[in-house]
């Protein structure tokens, strides 16, 4: 029997949300050594070396024997590193490498996942839980929501004062001259309380998800899509509108659990989404599917037509471009592959 995502309503406790703050499974085995810089993009090798040095600094700070008066270990204020660049240049690989190289306890999550955790735990408890970490890695730091940005800026100030090192990445928009400098300036302005602690690095290069790859496949017919779903155990088959309605009722913090154990997602009757609130939920779902490496098949419109031109050119452009890139990548995945 083929499952439907729209029939799944997972329960996730606040403690589970914290425990889930680890890199996506596709980055379980990555390291600085497995990051292969593009010889034509010197910023990639520079970023790798700087991230390795940052991780070594965390290890030294957290495992060193420096003592102050009365034999107590001297408190160390956390330092930060910020990787800025376009889509698919290996920033998450480097961020996960930092995570793997640092001592436990440690946490890794996207900006959205972090705000979800703070919302679920409450600010004070989130600070209490995360202040024990050696490092907090934040992927896809976002500056398009002033409220969330202020919340996370305050959180980082508290954690840094407690000795937590902070590593963050963010995607800049493609096709903008000097976008790295502007994005870094925006980031530092928004976290001005601790901006002096951050080293900002630019990582250049083309989107690896589309290097030497064929175009995404055309949508299937509904009949072929249903047959594809039936052929692969653990597949889901949902009408796109029904799934969107379900996503609207389900808190994004539960999307990770929603797709847990799923081997393939099949979407019938895909079409452009007119409601921006729903479109942003689809973005979060695309992120969770990509983290889990779950293939996506569809009928109806092409996957790069889900977000309207007005949305792509609006204030959430980064989110929509990232989601489109990831959905196209997922359309090339095969069930059971490791990525």
PDB file of N, CA, C and O in Angstrom, residues 100-135:
ATOM      1  N   UNK A 100      32.080  17.783  12.694  1.00  0.00           N
ATOM      2  CA  UNK A 100      32.678  16.474  12.966  1.00  0.00           C
ATOM      3  C   UNK A 100      34.020  16.588  13.680  1.00  0.00           C
ATOM      4  O   UNK A 100      34.396  15.689  14.449  1.00  0.00           O
ATOM      5  N   UNK A 101      34.742  17.671  13.440  1.00  0.00           N
ATOM      6  CA  UNK A 101      36.088  17.812  14.015  1.00  0.00           C
ATOM      7  C   UNK A 101      36.077  18.342  15.444  1.00  0.00           C
ATOM      8  O   UNK A 101      37.099  18.290  16.127  1.00  0.00           O
ATOM      9  N   UNK A 102      34.939  18.835  15.910  1.00  0.00           N
ATOM     10  CA  UNK A 102      34.864  19.460  17.236  1.00  0.00           C
ATOM     11  C   UNK A 102      34.342  18.466  18.280  1.00  0.00           C
ATOM     12  O   UNK A 102      33.600  17.542  17.961  1.00  0.00           O
ATOM     13  N   UNK A 103      34.714  18.694  19.539  1.00  0.00           N
ATOM     14  CA  UNK A 103      34.292  17.758  20.596  1.00  0.00           C
ATOM     15  C   UNK A 103      32.822  17.912  20.965  1.00  0.00           C
ATOM     16  O   UNK A 103      32.237  18.991  20.822  1.00  0.00           O
ATOM     17  N   UNK A 104      32.212  16.828  21.419  1.00  0.00           N
ATOM     18  CA  UNK A 104      30.835  16.843  21.894  1.00  0.00           C
ATOM     19  C   UNK A 104      30.787  17.489  23.285  1.00  0.00           C
ATOM     20  O   UNK A 104      31.793  17.491  24.007  1.00  0.00           O
ATOM     21  N   UNK A 105      29.613  18.023  23.662  1.00  0.00           N
ATOM     22  CA  UNK A 105      28.384  18.152  22.876  1.00  0.00           C
ATOM     23  C   UNK A 105      28.482  19.295  21.869  1.00  0.00           C
ATOM     24  O   UNK A 105      29.205  20.259  22.082  1.00  0.00           O
ATOM     25  N   UNK A 106      27.767  19.164  20.766  1.00  0.00           N
ATOM     26  CA  UNK A 106      27.800  20.149  19.687  1.00  0.00           C
ATOM     27  C   UNK A 106      26.486  20.062  18.933  1.00  0.00           C
ATOM     28  O   UNK A 106      25.787  19.048  19.013  1.00  0.00           O
ATOM     29  N   UNK A 107      26.156  21.109  18.196  1.00  0.00           N
ATOM     30  CA  UNK A 107      24.883  21.123  17.476  1.00  0.00           C
ATOM     31  C   UNK A 107      25.058  21.708  16.080  1.00  0.00           C
ATOM     32  O   UNK A 107      25.905  22.575  15.862  1.00  0.00           O
ATOM     33  N   UNK A 108      24.219  21.223  15.154  1.00  0.00           N
ATOM     34  CA  UNK A 108      24.230  21.652  13.758  1.00  0.00           C
ATOM     35  C   UNK A 108      22.795  21.734  13.278  1.00  0.00           C
ATOM     36  O   UNK A 108      22.033  20.779  13.404  1.00  0.00           O
ATOM     37  N   UNK A 109      22.413  22.869  12.721  1.00  0.00           N
ATOM     38  CA  UNK A 109      21.068  22.988  12.171  1.00  0.00           C
ATOM     39  C   UNK A 109      20.979  24.166  11.234  1.00  0.00           C
ATOM     40  O   UNK A 109      21.844  25.038  11.213  1.00  0.00           O
ATOM     41  N   UNK A 110      19.924  24.192  10.428  1.00  0.00           N
ATOM     42  CA  UNK A 110      19.691  25.352   9.593  1.00  0.00           C
ATOM     43  C   UNK A 110      19.165  26.489  10.459  1.00  0.00           C
ATOM     44  O   UNK A 110      18.718  26.288  11.598  1.00  0.00           O
ATOM     45  N   UNK A 111      19.209  27.680   9.908  1.00  0.00           N
ATOM     46  CA  UNK A 111      18.668  28.845  10.604  1.00  0.00           C
ATOM     47  C   UNK A 111      17.211  28.597  10.988  1.00  0.00           C
ATOM     48  O   UNK A 111      16.793  28.893  12.108  1.00  0.00           O
ATOM     49  N   UNK A 112      16.433  28.029  10.061  1.00  0.00           N
ATOM     50  CA  UNK A 112      15.019  27.770  10.328  1.00  0.00           C
ATOM     51  C   UNK A 112      14.862  26.747  11.447  1.00  0.00           C
ATOM     52  O   UNK A 112      14.020  26.908  12.346  1.00  0.00           O
ATOM     53  N   UNK A 113      15.657  25.683  11.426  1.00  0.00           N
ATOM     54  CA  UNK A 113      15.580  24.678  12.486  1.00  0.00           C
ATOM     55  C   UNK A 113      15.919  25.297  13.842  1.00  0.00           C
ATOM     56  O   UNK A 113      15.293  24.967  14.859  1.00  0.00           O
ATOM     57  N   UNK A 114      16.898  26.197  13.862  1.00  0.00           N
ATOM     58  CA  UNK A 114      17.279  26.830  15.115  1.00  0.00           C
ATOM     59  C   UNK A 114      16.146  27.694  15.656  1.00  0.00           C
ATOM     60  O   UNK A 114      15.842  27.648  16.858  1.00  0.00           O
ATOM     61  N   UNK A 115      15.501  28.467  14.798  1.00  0.00           N
ATOM     62  CA  UNK A 115      14.377  29.281  15.276  1.00  0.00           C
ATOM     63  C   UNK A 115      13.219  28.394  15.749  1.00  0.00           C
ATOM     64  O   UNK A 115      12.522  28.742  16.710  1.00  0.00           O
ATOM     65  N   UNK A 116      13.034  27.251  15.110  1.00  0.00           N
ATOM     66  CA  UNK A 116      11.992  26.319  15.553  1.00  0.00           C
ATOM     67  C   UNK A 116      12.293  25.782  16.947  1.00  0.00           C
ATOM     68  O   UNK A 116      11.400  25.635  17.786  1.00  0.00           O
ATOM     69  N   UNK A 117      13.567  25.476  17.203  1.00  0.00           N
ATOM     70  CA  UNK A 117      13.960  24.972  18.518  1.00  0.00           C
ATOM     71  C   UNK A 117      13.735  26.038  19.586  1.00  0.00           C
ATOM     72  O   UNK A 117      13.203  25.761  20.670  1.00  0.00           O
ATOM     73  N   UNK A 118      14.129  27.273  19.285  1.00  0.00           N
ATOM     74  CA  UNK A 118      13.931  28.355  20.254  1.00  0.00           C
ATOM     75  C   UNK A 118      12.442  28.555  20.514  1.00  0.00           C
ATOM     76  O   UNK A 118      12.011  28.755  21.660  1.00  0.00           O
ATOM     77  N   UNK A 119      11.643  28.469  19.448  1.00  0.00           N
ATOM     78  CA  UNK A 119      10.206  28.621  19.626  1.00  0.00           C
ATOM     79  C   UNK A 119       9.601  27.511  20.469  1.00  0.00           C
ATOM     80  O   UNK A 119       8.691  27.750  21.274  1.00  0.00           O
ATOM     81  N   UNK A 120      10.100  26.290  20.299  1.00  0.00           N
ATOM     82  CA  UNK A 120       9.563  25.148  21.040  1.00  0.00           C
ATOM     83  C   UNK A 120      10.019  25.130  22.499  1.00  0.00           C
ATOM     84  O   UNK A 120       9.240  24.802  23.403  1.00  0.00           O
ATOM     85  N   UNK A 121      11.279  25.490  22.728  1.00  0.00           N
ATOM     86  CA  UNK A 121      11.834  25.431  24.081  1.00  0.00           C
ATOM     87  C   UNK A 121      11.576  26.693  24.886  1.00  0.00           C
ATOM     88  O   UNK A 121      11.513  26.645  26.115  1.00  0.00           O
ATOM     89  N   UNK A 122      11.437  27.816  24.211  1.00  0.00           N
ATOM     90  CA  UNK A 122      11.473  29.106  24.879  1.00  0.00           C
ATOM     91  C   UNK A 122      12.911  29.589  24.902  1.00  0.00           C
ATOM     92  O   UNK A 122      13.865  28.795  24.916  1.00  0.00           O
ATOM     93  N   UNK A 123      13.088  30.904  24.889  1.00  0.00           N
ATOM     94  CA  UNK A 123      14.436  31.461  24.743  1.00  0.00           C
ATOM     95  C   UNK A 123      15.380  31.028  25.857  1.00  0.00           C
ATOM     96  O   UNK A 123      16.499  30.581  25.608  1.00  0.00           O
ATOM     97  N   UNK A 124      14.956  31.149  27.098  1.00  0.00           N
ATOM     98  CA  UNK A 124      15.855  30.866  28.220  1.00  0.00           C
ATOM     99  C   UNK A 124      16.298  29.407  28.249  1.00  0.00           C
ATOM    100  O   UNK A 124      17.471  29.114  28.500  1.00  0.00           O
ATOM    101  N   UNK A 125      15.361  28.504  27.996  1.00  0.00           N
ATOM    102  CA  UNK A 125      15.746  27.088  28.008  1.00  0.00           C
ATOM    103  C   UNK A 125      16.647  26.759  26.816  1.00  0.00           C
ATOM    104  O   UNK A 125      17.557  25.937  26.932  1.00  0.00           O
ATOM    105  N   UNK A 126      16.396  27.396  25.677  1.00  0.00           N
ATOM    106  CA  UNK A 126      17.257  27.171  24.512  1.00  0.00           C
ATOM    107  C   UNK A 126      18.686  27.604  24.821  1.00  0.00           C
ATOM    108  O   UNK A 126      19.648  26.901  24.482  1.00  0.00           O
ATOM    109  N   UNK A 127      18.831  28.754  25.474  1.00  0.00           N
ATOM    110  CA  UNK A 127      20.169  29.211  25.871  1.00  0.00           C
ATOM    111  C   UNK A 127      20.813  28.213  26.825  1.00  0.00           C
ATOM    112  O   UNK A 127      21.984  27.855  26.685  1.00  0.00           O
ATOM    113  N   UNK A 128      20.032  27.734  27.782  1.00  0.00           N
ATOM    114  CA  UNK A 128      20.553  26.766  28.754  1.00  0.00           C
ATOM    115  C   UNK A 128      21.024  25.486  28.071  1.00  0.00           C
ATOM    116  O   UNK A 128      22.102  24.959  28.376  1.00  0.00           O
ATOM    117  N   UNK A 129      20.214  24.978  27.135  1.00  0.00           N
ATOM    118  CA  UNK A 129      20.563  23.733  26.441  1.00  0.00           C
ATOM    119  C   UNK A 129      21.788  23.909  25.545  1.00  0.00           C
ATOM    120  O   UNK A 129      22.705  23.083  25.542  1.00  0.00           O
ATOM    121  N   UNK A 130      21.812  24.994  24.772  1.00  0.00           N
ATOM    122  CA  UNK A 130      22.840  25.153  23.754  1.00  0.00           C
ATOM    123  C   UNK A 130      24.147  25.738  24.297  1.00  0.00           C
ATOM    124  O   UNK A 130      25.188  25.633  23.648  1.00  0.00           O
ATOM    125  N   UNK A 131      24.111  26.330  25.485  1.00  0.00           N
ATOM    126  CA  UNK A 131      25.334  26.939  26.034  1.00  0.00           C
ATOM    127  C   UNK A 131      26.358  25.898  26.459  1.00  0.00           C
ATOM    128  O   UNK A 131      27.506  26.235  26.738  1.00  0.00           O
ATOM    129  N   UNK A 132      25.971  24.622  26.497  1.00  0.00           N
ATOM    130  CA  UNK A 132      26.931  23.560  26.829  1.00  0.00           C
ATOM    131  C   UNK A 132      27.700  23.085  25.602  1.00  0.00           C
ATOM    132  O   UNK A 132      28.634  22.294  25.728  1.00  0.00           O
ATOM    133  N   UNK A 133      27.335  23.565  24.416  1.00  0.00           N
ATOM    134  CA  UNK A 133      27.955  23.086  23.173  1.00  0.00           C
ATOM    135  C   UNK A 133      29.346  23.669  22.986  1.00  0.00           C
ATOM    136  O   UNK A 133      29.613  24.799  23.392  1.00  0.00           O
ATOM    137  N   UNK A 134      30.208  22.879  22.370  1.00  0.00           N
ATOM    138  CA  UNK A 134      31.524  23.414  22.000  1.00  0.00           C
ATOM    139  C   UNK A 134      31.379  24.315  20.791  1.00  0.00           C
ATOM    140  O   UNK A 134      32.030  25.358  20.688  1.00  0.00           O
ATOM    141  N   UNK A 135      30.490  23.923  19.863  1.00  0.00           N
ATOM    142  CA  UNK A 135      30.259  24.703  18.652  1.00  0.00           C
ATOM    143  C   UNK A 135      28.798  24.581  18.243  1.00  0.00           C
ATOM    144  O   UNK A 135      28.170  23.530  18.441  1.00  0.00           O
TER     145      UNK A 135
END
